[in-house]
Structures are given as structure tokens and as C-alpha cells.
mmCIF file of C-alpha atoms and ligand atoms in Angstrom:
data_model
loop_
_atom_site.group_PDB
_atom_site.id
_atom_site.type_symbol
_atom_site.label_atom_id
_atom_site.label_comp_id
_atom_site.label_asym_id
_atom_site.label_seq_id
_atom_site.Cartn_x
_atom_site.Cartn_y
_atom_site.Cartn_z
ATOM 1 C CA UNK A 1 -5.043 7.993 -25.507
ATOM 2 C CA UNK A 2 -2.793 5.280 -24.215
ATOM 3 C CA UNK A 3 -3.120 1.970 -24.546
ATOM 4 C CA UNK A 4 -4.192 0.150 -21.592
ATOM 5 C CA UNK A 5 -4.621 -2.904 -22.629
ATOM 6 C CA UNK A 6 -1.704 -2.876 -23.969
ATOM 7 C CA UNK A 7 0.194 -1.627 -20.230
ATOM 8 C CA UNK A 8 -1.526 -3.499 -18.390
ATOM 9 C CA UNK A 9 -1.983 -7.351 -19.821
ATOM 10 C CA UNK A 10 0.939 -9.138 -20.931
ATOM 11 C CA UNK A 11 1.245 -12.906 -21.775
ATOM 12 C CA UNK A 12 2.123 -13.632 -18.036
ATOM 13 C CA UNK A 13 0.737 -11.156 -16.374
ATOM 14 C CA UNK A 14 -3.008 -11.530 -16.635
ATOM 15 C CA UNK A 15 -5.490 -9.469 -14.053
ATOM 16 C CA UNK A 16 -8.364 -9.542 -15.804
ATOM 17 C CA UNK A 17 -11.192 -10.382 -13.630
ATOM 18 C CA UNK A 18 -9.442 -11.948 -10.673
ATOM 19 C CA UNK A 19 -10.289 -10.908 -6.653
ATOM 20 C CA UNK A 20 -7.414 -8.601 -4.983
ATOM 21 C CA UNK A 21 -8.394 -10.459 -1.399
ATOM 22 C CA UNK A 22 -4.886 -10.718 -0.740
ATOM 23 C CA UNK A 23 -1.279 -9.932 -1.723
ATOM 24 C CA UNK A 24 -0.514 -13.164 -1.052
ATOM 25 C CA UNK A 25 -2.108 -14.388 -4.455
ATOM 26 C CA UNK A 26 -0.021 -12.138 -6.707
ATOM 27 C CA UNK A 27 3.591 -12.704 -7.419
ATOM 28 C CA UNK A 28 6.199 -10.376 -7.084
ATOM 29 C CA UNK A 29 6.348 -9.540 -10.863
ATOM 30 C CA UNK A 30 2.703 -8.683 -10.821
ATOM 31 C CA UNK A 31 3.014 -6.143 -7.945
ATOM 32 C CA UNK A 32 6.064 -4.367 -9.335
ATOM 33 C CA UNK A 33 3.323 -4.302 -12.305
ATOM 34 C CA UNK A 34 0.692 -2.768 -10.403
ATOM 35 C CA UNK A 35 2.681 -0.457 -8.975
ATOM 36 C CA UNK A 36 4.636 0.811 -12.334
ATOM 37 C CA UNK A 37 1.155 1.462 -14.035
ATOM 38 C CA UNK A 38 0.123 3.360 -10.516
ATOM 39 C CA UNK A 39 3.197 5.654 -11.378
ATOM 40 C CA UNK A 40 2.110 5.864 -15.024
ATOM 41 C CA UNK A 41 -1.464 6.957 -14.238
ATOM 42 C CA UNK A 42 -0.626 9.076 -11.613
ATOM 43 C CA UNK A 43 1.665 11.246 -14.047
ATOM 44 C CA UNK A 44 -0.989 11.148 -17.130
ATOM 45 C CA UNK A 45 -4.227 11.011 -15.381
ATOM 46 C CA UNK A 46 -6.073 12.407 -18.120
ATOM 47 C CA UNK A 47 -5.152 9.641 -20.387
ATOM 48 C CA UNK A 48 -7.399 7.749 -18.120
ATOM 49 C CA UNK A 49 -10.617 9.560 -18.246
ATOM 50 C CA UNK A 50 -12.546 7.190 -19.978
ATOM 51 C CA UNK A 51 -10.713 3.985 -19.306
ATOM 52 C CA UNK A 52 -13.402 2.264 -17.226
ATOM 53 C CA UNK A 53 -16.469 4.063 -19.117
ATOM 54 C CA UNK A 54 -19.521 2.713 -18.747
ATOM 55 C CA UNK A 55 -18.364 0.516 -15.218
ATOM 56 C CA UNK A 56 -19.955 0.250 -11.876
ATOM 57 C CA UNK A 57 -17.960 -0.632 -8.610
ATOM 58 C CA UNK A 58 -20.050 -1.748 -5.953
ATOM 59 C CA UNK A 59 -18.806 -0.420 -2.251
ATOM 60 C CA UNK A 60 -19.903 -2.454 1.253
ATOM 61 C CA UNK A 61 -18.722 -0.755 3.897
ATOM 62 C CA UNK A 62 -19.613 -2.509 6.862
ATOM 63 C CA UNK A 63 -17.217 -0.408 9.249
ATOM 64 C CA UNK A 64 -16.454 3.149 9.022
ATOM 65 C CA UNK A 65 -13.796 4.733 6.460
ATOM 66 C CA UNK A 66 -12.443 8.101 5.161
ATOM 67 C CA UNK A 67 -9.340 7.605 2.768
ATOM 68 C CA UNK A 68 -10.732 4.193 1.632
ATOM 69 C CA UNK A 69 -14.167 5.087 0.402
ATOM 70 C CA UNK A 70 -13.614 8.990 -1.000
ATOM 71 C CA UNK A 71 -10.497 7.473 -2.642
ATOM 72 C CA UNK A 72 -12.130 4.335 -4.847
ATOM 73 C CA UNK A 73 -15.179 6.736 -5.380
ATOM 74 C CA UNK A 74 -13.240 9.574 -6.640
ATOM 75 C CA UNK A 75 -10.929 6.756 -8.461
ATOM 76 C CA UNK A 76 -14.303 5.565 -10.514
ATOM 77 C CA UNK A 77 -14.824 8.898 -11.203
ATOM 78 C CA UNK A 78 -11.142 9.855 -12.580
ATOM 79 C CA UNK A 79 -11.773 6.521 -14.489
ATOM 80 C CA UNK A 80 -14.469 7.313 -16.273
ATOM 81 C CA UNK A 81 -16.528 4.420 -13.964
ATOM 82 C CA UNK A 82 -18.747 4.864 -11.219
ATOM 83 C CA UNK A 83 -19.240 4.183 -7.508
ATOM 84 C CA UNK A 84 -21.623 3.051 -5.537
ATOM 85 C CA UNK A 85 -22.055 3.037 -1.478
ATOM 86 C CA UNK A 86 -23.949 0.305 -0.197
ATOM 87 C CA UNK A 87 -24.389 0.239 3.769
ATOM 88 C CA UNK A 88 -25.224 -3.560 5.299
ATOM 89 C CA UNK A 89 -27.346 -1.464 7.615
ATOM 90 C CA UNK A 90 -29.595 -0.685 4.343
ATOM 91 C CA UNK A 91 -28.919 -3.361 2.641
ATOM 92 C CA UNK A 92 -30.494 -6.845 2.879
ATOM 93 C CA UNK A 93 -27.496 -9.001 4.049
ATOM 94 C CA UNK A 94 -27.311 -6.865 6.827
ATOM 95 C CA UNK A 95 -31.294 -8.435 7.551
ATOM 96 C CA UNK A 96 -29.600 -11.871 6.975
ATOM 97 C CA UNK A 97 -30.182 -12.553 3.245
ATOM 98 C CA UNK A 98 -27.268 -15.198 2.242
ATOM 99 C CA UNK A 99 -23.690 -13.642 0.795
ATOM 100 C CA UNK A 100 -24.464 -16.167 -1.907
ATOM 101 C CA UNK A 101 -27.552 -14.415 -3.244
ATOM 102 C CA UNK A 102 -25.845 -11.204 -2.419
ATOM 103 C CA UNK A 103 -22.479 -11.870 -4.157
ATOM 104 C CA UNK A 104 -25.065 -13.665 -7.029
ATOM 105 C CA UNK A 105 -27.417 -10.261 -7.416
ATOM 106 C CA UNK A 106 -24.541 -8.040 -7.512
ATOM 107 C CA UNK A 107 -22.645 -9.742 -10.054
ATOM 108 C CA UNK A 108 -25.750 -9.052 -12.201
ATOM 109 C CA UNK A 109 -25.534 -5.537 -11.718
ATOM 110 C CA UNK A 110 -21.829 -3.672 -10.735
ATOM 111 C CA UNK A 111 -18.367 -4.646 -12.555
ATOM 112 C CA UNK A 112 -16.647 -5.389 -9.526
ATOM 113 C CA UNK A 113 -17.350 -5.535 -5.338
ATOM 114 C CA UNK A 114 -15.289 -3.612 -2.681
ATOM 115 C CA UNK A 115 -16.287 -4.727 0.606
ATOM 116 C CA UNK A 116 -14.911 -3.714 3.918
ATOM 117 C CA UNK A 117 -16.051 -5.977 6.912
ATOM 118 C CA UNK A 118 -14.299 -7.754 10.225
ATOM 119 C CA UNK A 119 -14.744 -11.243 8.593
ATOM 120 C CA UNK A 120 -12.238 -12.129 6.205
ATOM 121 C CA UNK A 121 -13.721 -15.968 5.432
ATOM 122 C CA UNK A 122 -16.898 -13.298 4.938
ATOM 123 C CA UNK A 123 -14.868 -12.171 2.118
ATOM 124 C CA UNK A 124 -13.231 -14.944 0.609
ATOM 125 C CA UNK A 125 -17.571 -16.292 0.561
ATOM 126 C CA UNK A 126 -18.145 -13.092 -1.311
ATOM 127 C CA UNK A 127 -15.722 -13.904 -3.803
ATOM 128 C CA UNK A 128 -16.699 -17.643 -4.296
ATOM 129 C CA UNK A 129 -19.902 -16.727 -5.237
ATOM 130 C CA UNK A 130 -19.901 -13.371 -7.429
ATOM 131 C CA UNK A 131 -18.700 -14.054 -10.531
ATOM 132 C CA UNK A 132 -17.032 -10.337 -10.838
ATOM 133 C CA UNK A 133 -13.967 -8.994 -9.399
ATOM 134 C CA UNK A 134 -13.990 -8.784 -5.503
ATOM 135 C CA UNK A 135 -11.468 -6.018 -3.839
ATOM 136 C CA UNK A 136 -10.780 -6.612 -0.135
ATOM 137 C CA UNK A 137 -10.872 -2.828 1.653
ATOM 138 C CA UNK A 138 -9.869 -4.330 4.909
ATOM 139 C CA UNK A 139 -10.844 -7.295 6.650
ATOM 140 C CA UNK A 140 -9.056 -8.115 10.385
ATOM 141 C CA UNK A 141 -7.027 -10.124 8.509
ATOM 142 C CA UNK A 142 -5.761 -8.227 5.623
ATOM 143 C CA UNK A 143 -5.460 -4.155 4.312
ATOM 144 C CA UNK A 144 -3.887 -5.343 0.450
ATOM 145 C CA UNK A 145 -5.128 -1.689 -0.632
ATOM 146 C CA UNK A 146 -2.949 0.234 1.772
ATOM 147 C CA UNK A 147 -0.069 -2.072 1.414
ATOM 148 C CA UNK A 148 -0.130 -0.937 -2.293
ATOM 149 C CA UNK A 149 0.132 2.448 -1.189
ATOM 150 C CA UNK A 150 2.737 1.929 0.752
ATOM 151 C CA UNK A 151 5.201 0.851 -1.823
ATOM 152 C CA UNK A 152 4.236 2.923 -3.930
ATOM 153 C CA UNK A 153 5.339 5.917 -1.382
ATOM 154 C CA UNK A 154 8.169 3.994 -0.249
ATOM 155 C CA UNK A 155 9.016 4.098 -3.891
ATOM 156 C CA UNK A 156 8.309 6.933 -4.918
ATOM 157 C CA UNK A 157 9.988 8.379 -1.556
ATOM 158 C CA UNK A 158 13.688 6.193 -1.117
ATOM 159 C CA UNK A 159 13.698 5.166 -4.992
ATOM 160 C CA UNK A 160 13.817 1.303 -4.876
ATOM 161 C CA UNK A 161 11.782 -1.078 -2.360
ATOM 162 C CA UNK A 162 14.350 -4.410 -2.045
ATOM 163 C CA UNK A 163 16.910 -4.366 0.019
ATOM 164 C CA UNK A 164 15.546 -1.312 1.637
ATOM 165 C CA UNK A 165 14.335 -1.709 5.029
ATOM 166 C CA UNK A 166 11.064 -1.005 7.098
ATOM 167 C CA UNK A 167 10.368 -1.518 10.841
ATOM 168 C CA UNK A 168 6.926 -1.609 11.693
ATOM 169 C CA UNK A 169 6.006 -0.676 15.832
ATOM 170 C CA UNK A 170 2.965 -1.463 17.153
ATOM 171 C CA UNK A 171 -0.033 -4.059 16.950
ATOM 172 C CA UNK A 172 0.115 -7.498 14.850
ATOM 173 C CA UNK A 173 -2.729 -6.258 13.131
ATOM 174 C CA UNK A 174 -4.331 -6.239 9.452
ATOM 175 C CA UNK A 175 -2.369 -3.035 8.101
ATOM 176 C CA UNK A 176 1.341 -5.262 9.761
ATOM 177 C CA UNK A 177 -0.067 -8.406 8.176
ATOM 178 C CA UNK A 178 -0.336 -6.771 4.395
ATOM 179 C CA UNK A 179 2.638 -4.550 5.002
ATOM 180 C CA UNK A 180 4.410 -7.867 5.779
ATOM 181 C CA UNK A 181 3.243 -9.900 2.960
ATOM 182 C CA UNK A 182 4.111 -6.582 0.860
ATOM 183 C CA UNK A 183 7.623 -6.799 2.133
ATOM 184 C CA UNK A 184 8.295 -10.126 1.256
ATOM 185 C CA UNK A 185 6.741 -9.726 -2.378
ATOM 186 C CA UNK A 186 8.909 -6.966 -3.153
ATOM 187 C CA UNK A 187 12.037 -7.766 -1.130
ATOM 188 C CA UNK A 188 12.537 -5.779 1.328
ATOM 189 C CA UNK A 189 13.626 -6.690 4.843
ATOM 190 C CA UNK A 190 10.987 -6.200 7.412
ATOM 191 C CA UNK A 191 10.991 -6.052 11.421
ATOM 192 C CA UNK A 192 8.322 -6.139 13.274
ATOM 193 C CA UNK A 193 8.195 -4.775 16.796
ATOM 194 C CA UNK A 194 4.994 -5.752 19.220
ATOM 195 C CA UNK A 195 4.172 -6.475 22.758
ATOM 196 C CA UNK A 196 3.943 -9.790 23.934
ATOM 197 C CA UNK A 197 0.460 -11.255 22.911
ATOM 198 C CA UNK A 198 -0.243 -8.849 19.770
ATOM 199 C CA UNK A 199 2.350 -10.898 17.370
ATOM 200 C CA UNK A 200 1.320 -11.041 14.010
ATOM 201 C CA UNK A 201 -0.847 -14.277 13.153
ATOM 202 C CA UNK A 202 1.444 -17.250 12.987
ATOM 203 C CA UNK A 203 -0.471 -18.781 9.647
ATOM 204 C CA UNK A 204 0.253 -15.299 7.914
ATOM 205 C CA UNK A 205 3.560 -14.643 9.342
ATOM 206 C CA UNK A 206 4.542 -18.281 7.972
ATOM 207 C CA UNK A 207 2.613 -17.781 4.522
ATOM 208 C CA UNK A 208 5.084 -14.292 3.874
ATOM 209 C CA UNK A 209 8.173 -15.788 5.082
ATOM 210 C CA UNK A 210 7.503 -19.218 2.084
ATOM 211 C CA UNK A 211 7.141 -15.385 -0.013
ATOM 212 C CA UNK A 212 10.388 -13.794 1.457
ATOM 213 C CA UNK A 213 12.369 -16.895 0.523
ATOM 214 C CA UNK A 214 12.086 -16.059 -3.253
ATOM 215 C CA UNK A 215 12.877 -12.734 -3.205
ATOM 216 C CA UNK A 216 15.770 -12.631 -0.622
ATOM 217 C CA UNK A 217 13.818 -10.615 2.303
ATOM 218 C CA UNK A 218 14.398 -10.955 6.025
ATOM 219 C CA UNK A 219 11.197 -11.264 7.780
ATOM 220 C CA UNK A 220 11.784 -10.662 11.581
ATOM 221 C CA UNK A 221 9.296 -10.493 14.555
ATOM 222 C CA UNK A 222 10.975 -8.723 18.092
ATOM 223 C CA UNK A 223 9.246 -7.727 21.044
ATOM 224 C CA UNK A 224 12.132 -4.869 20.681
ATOM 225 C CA UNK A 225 11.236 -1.235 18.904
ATOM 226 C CA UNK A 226 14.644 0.021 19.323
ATOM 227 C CA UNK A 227 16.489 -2.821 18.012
ATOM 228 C CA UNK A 228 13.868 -3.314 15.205
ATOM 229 C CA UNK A 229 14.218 0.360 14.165
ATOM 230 C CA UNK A 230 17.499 0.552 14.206
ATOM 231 C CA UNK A 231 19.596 2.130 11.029
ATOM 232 C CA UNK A 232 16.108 1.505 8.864
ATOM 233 C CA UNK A 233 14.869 3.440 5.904
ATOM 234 C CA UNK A 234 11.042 3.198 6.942
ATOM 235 C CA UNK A 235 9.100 3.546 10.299
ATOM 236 C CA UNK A 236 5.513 2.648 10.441
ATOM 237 C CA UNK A 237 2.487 2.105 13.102
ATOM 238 C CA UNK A 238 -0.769 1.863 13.213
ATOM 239 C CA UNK A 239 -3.422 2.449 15.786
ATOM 240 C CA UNK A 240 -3.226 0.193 19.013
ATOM 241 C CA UNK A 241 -7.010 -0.761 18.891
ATOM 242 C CA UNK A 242 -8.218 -1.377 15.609
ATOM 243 C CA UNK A 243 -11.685 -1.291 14.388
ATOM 244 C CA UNK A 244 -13.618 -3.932 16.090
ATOM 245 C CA UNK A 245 -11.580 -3.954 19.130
ATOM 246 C CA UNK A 246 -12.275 -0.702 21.009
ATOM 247 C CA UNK A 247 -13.472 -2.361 24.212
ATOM 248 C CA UNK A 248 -9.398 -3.529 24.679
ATOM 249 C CA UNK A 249 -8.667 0.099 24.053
ATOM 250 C CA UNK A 250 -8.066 0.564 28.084
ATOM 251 C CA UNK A 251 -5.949 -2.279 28.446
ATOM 252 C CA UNK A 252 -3.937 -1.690 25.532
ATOM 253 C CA UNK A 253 -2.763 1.749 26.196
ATOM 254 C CA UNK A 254 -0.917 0.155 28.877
ATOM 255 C CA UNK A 255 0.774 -2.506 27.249
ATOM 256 C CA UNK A 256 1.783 -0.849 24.290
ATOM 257 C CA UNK A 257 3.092 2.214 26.408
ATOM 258 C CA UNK A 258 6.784 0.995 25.211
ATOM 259 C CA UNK A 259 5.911 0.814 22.032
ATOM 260 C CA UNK A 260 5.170 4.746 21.241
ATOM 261 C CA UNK A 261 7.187 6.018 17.909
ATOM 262 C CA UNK A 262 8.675 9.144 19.367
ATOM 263 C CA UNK A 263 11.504 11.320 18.422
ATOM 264 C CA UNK A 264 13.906 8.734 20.823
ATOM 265 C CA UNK A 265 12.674 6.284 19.321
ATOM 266 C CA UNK A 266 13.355 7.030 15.485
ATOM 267 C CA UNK A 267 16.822 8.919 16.114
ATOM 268 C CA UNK A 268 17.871 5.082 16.046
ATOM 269 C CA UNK A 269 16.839 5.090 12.416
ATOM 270 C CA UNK A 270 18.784 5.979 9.463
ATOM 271 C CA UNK A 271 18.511 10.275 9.304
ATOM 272 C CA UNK A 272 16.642 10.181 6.059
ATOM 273 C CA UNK A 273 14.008 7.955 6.860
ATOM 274 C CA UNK A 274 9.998 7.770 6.663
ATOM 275 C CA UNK A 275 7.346 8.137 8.432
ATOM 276 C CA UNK A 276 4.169 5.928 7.721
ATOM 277 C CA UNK A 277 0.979 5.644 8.976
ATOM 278 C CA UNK A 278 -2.040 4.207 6.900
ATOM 279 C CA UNK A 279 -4.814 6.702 8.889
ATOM 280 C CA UNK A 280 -6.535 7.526 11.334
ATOM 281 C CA UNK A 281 -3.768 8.266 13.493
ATOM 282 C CA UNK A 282 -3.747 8.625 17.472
ATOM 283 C CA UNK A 283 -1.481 11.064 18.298
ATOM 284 C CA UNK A 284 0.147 10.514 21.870
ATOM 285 C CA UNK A 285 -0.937 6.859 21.330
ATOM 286 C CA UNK A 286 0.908 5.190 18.967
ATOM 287 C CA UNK A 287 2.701 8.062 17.367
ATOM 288 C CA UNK A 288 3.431 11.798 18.981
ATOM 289 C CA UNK A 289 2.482 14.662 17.406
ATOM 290 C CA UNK A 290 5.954 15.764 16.948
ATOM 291 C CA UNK A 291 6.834 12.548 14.415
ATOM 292 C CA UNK A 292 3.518 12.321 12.394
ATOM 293 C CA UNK A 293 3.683 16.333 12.121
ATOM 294 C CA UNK A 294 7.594 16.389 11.804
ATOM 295 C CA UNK A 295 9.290 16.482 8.724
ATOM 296 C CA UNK A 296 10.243 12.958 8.312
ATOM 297 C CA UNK A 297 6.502 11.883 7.913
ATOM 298 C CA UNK A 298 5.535 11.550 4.834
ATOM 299 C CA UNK A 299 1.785 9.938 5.682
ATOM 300 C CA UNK A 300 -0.382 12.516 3.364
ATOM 301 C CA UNK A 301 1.285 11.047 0.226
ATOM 302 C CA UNK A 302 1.017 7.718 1.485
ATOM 303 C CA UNK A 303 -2.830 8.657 1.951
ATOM 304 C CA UNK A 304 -2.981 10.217 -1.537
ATOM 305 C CA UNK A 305 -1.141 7.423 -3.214
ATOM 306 C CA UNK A 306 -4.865 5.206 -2.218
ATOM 307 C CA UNK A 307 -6.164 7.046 -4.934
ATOM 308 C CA UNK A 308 -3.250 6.013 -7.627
ATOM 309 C CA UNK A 309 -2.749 2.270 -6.319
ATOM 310 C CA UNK A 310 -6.246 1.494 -6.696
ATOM 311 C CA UNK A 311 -6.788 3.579 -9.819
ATOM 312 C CA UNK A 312 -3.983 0.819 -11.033
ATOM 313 C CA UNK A 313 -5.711 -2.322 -9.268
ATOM 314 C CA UNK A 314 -9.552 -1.191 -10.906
ATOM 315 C CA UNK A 315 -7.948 -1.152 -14.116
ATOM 316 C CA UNK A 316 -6.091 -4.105 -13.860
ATOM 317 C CA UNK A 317 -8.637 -6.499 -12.499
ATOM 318 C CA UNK A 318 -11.678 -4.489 -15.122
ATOM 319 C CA UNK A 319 -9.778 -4.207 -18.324
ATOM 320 C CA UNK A 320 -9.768 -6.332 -21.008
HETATM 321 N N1 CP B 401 -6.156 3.793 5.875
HETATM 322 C C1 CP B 401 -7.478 3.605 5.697
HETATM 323 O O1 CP B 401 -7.915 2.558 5.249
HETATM 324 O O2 CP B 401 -8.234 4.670 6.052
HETATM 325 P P1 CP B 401 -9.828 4.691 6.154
HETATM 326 O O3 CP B 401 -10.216 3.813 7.327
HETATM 327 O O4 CP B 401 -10.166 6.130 6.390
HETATM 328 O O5 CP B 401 -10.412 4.166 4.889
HETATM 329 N N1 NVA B 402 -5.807 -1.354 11.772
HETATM 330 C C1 NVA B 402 -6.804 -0.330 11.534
HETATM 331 C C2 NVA B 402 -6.661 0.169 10.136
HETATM 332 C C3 NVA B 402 -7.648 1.234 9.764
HETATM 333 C C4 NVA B 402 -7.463 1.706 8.347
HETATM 334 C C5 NVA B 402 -8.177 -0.896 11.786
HETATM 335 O O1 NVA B 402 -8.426 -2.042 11.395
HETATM 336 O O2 NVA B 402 -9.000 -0.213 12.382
#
């Protein structure tokens, strides 16, 4: 069996029990980390079977999910670990018992906390208070999971992540504000097209630039898709209305109408670029059918590569 302890800790790279609420706390080394030992236990999965034997990973899932919650389950599992699914609506902080005797309680039980809720300061409480590992499975702030997975499938897709370049179309919204952060870690130049109004939070955007200064990236916001996708190696959207936000659903089919990835719309990309889209898609929304079913889109290995990325995160942050 291989060594993980050995792969995974190194004098200055120590995961060991810390919170993945945000890329923003792990440096670029420690990313290109994670993502090499996703690689490694993607190709020898068996040589994992027992890593996390024995462990418990607690899972609040305050809004709903398909990719996030089968693939950290099924990630225990393939770990040797287990999962658990905890619903607020059954649980008691959902009847207003305090995070802190929540996060407390927990701690005495599960390894680690997933949580997926609206509130990311909800979060960030969580974490304060348990004294195990908390993962962040999307807040409205922040989607560190899928940003993972979406270097790794750039990666694994174009070969290298800096220098390359990505253009994301669409709303200023958690999945753009990891993808960003992600960008700027790594290197690689990002632009980011959305109406006027749905910009990405000014406090984040400013947070990833301070990030893209050390690694060389160009961080760009445009109110432009066609200039922003222009000769790039990656395309990417997300739904218009995100969880949480449905009642502006009306409103924002009209003012994102310019902002559509169609085939017009990517032949302004380099001819061997990607499609990505972290799920659920809306097609004739913010993608047609004809570019997330086409043969550029490569969005079910960016949905498999959940499973991998956080395989690599639970071992990271639970090994020791
Ligand atoms: N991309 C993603 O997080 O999908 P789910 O909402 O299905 O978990
Ligand atoms: N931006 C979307 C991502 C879903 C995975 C949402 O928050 O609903």
C-alpha cells in the first residue's frame, strides 16, 4: 500500500486538520499538491481502500445537491471512511440550537464537517467552534470543492494550468468567485464576462488579484463575452439564478440574454478549447444544448473529477 503520509505531508506543506472554507487560505504550492495526489489516487484507487478506516465525515446539506453529496459519500466509501447525511430540517440547528453546540457535539462524534448552506459567516462560525476539519460544499460566497475539480480537468484536459487561459460568462456568483481565486493560485489568466450589476464581489475580486500578483495571472472583469472569450483555452458558466435566488429568475433571463455561451459565441475561442460547467446546467439559459452536448464540453469529467479532488482534500485535511 502506498504511503500516504508520506505523499501527502511534507515539512511545508502541512494539511492535517485545517478547514478547506476557502482557496484563498492555501498557497499555490499546496494546491498544485492537492491536485497531484488527486491524479495519484485517481490512477491507484485501490491503494486507497483503507486510507481513512475507521473515519466519519459529517454532511449538512442545507440546500439541495447531486454531484456534491453522492460524490463525498461515495469518496468515504472508496476511502475506507464513512458518510453521514444530516438534514437541518431533522436536525436541531435547524430548531435553533446554537452552531456552537452544534459545531461542539459534532466534533465529539465525526472526523470532519461538510456543510452546504447560503451563509458563509454561518460557516466560518462552524469552523471556529468544532475542533475537527470543516469542508465548505458551497456557501453564496464560495464553491472551493468545484474549483478543485476544475483544475484538475483543466489539467488533466490542456496539460498545464498557468499561462493557460479561461473566460468565465455569466453571473458573479460563488462557482466565478472560487474559479477566480483558483485562477490566481495556479496562474492562469482569467476573464470574467457579466452583466452590469452581477460583477463578482469587489472584497473577493480584490483578495484574488493580492493572489494573482504572485503567480503572474491576469485577473480581468468585462461586461464583454466576446472579447473575454476571445482566443481562450477554457469557457465556463454557470446557472443565471443560483440557489437561493430563484425569485430573480424572471428578471434575470432578460438581462443575461447577451450573455448565452452558444456556438457564436465560442467560435471566438481557440478551436481546441473546453467546455465547463460545474452542474446543474440550464440548457437554452446559460448554455445551448448544442455546446454542453457538443464535443468541446468536457463537463462529465469535470463532474467526475468531484469524486478525485475531494478524495485528495479528505485525505489531506484527515491524515496524519
Ligand atoms: N456542482 C455541484 O456542486 O453540483 P451539486 O449541486 O449537484 O452538488
Ligand atoms: N451557483 C450555483 C452552483 C450550484 C452547484 C448555485 O449556487 O446554485
Amino acid at each position: 500500500m502506498l504511503n500516504v503520509k508520506a505523499t501527502i505531508e511534507t515539512k511545508d506543506q502541512t494539511f492535517y486538520g485545517r478547514d478547506f472554507l476557502t482557496l484563498l487560505d492555501y498557497t499555490p504550492k499546496e494546491i498544485s499538491k492537492l491536485l497531484e495526489n488527486a491524479l495519484e489516487i485517481k490512477n491507484n484507487k485501490a491503494a486507497y481502500s483503507e486510507a481513512l478506516k475507521g473515519q466519519s465525515l459529517g454532511m449538512i446539506f442545507e440546500n439541495a445537491s447531486t454531484r456534491t453529496r453522492v460524490s463525498f459519500e461515495v469518496g468515504m466509501t472508496q476511502l475506507g471512511g464513512h458518510a453521514l447525511f444530516l438534514s437541518p430540517k431533522d436536525m436541531q440547528i435547524g430548531r435553533g440550537e446554537p452552531v456552537k453546540d452544534t459545531a461542539n457535539a459534532l466534533s465529539r462524534y465525526v472526523d470532519a464537517i461538510m456543510i452546504r448552506t447560503n451563509s458563509h459567516e454561518l460557516v466560518e462560525d462552524l469552523a471556529l467552534h468544532a475542533s475537527v476539519p470543516v469542508i465548505n460544499a458551497l456557501t453564496d460566497n464560495y464553491h472551493p470543492c468545484q474549483a478543485m475539480a476544475d483544475l484538475l480537468t483543466i489539467l488533466e484536459h490542456k496539460g498545464s494550468l498557468k499561462g493557460r487561459k479561461i473566460a468565465y460568462v455569466g453571473d458573479g456568483n460563488n462557482v466565478a468567485h472560487s474559479l477566480l481565486v483558483a485562477s490566481a493560485k495556479v496562474g492562469m489568466d482569467m476573464t470574467i464576462a457579466t452583466p452590469e450589476g452581477y460583477e463578482v464581489n469587489a472584497e473577493i475580486f480584490e483578495k484574488a488579484q493580492k493572489a494573482a500578483e504572485e503567480t503572474g495571472a491576469k485577473i480581468v472583469q468585462t461586461h464583454d463575452p466576446k472579447a473575454a472569450v476571445t482566443d481562450v483555452d477554457v469557457i465556463y458558466t454557470d446557472v443565471w439564478a443560483s440557489m437561493g435566488f430563484e425569485q430573480e429568475q424572471e428578471q434575470r433571463l432578460k438581462q443575461f440574454f447577451d450573455y448565452q455561451v452558444n456556438d457564436e459565441l465560442t467560435l471566438l475561442a481557440k478551436e481546441d478549447f473546453i467546455f465547463l460547467h460545474c452542474l446543474p446546467a440550464h440548457r437554452g439559459e446559460e448554455v445551448t444544448a448544442e455546446v454542453i452536448d457538443g464535443n468541446r464540453s468536457v463537463v462529465y469529467d469535470q463532474a467526475e473529477n468531484r469524486l478525485h479532488a475531494q478524495k485528495a482534500i479528505l485525505l489531506a485535511l484527515l491524515s496524519n
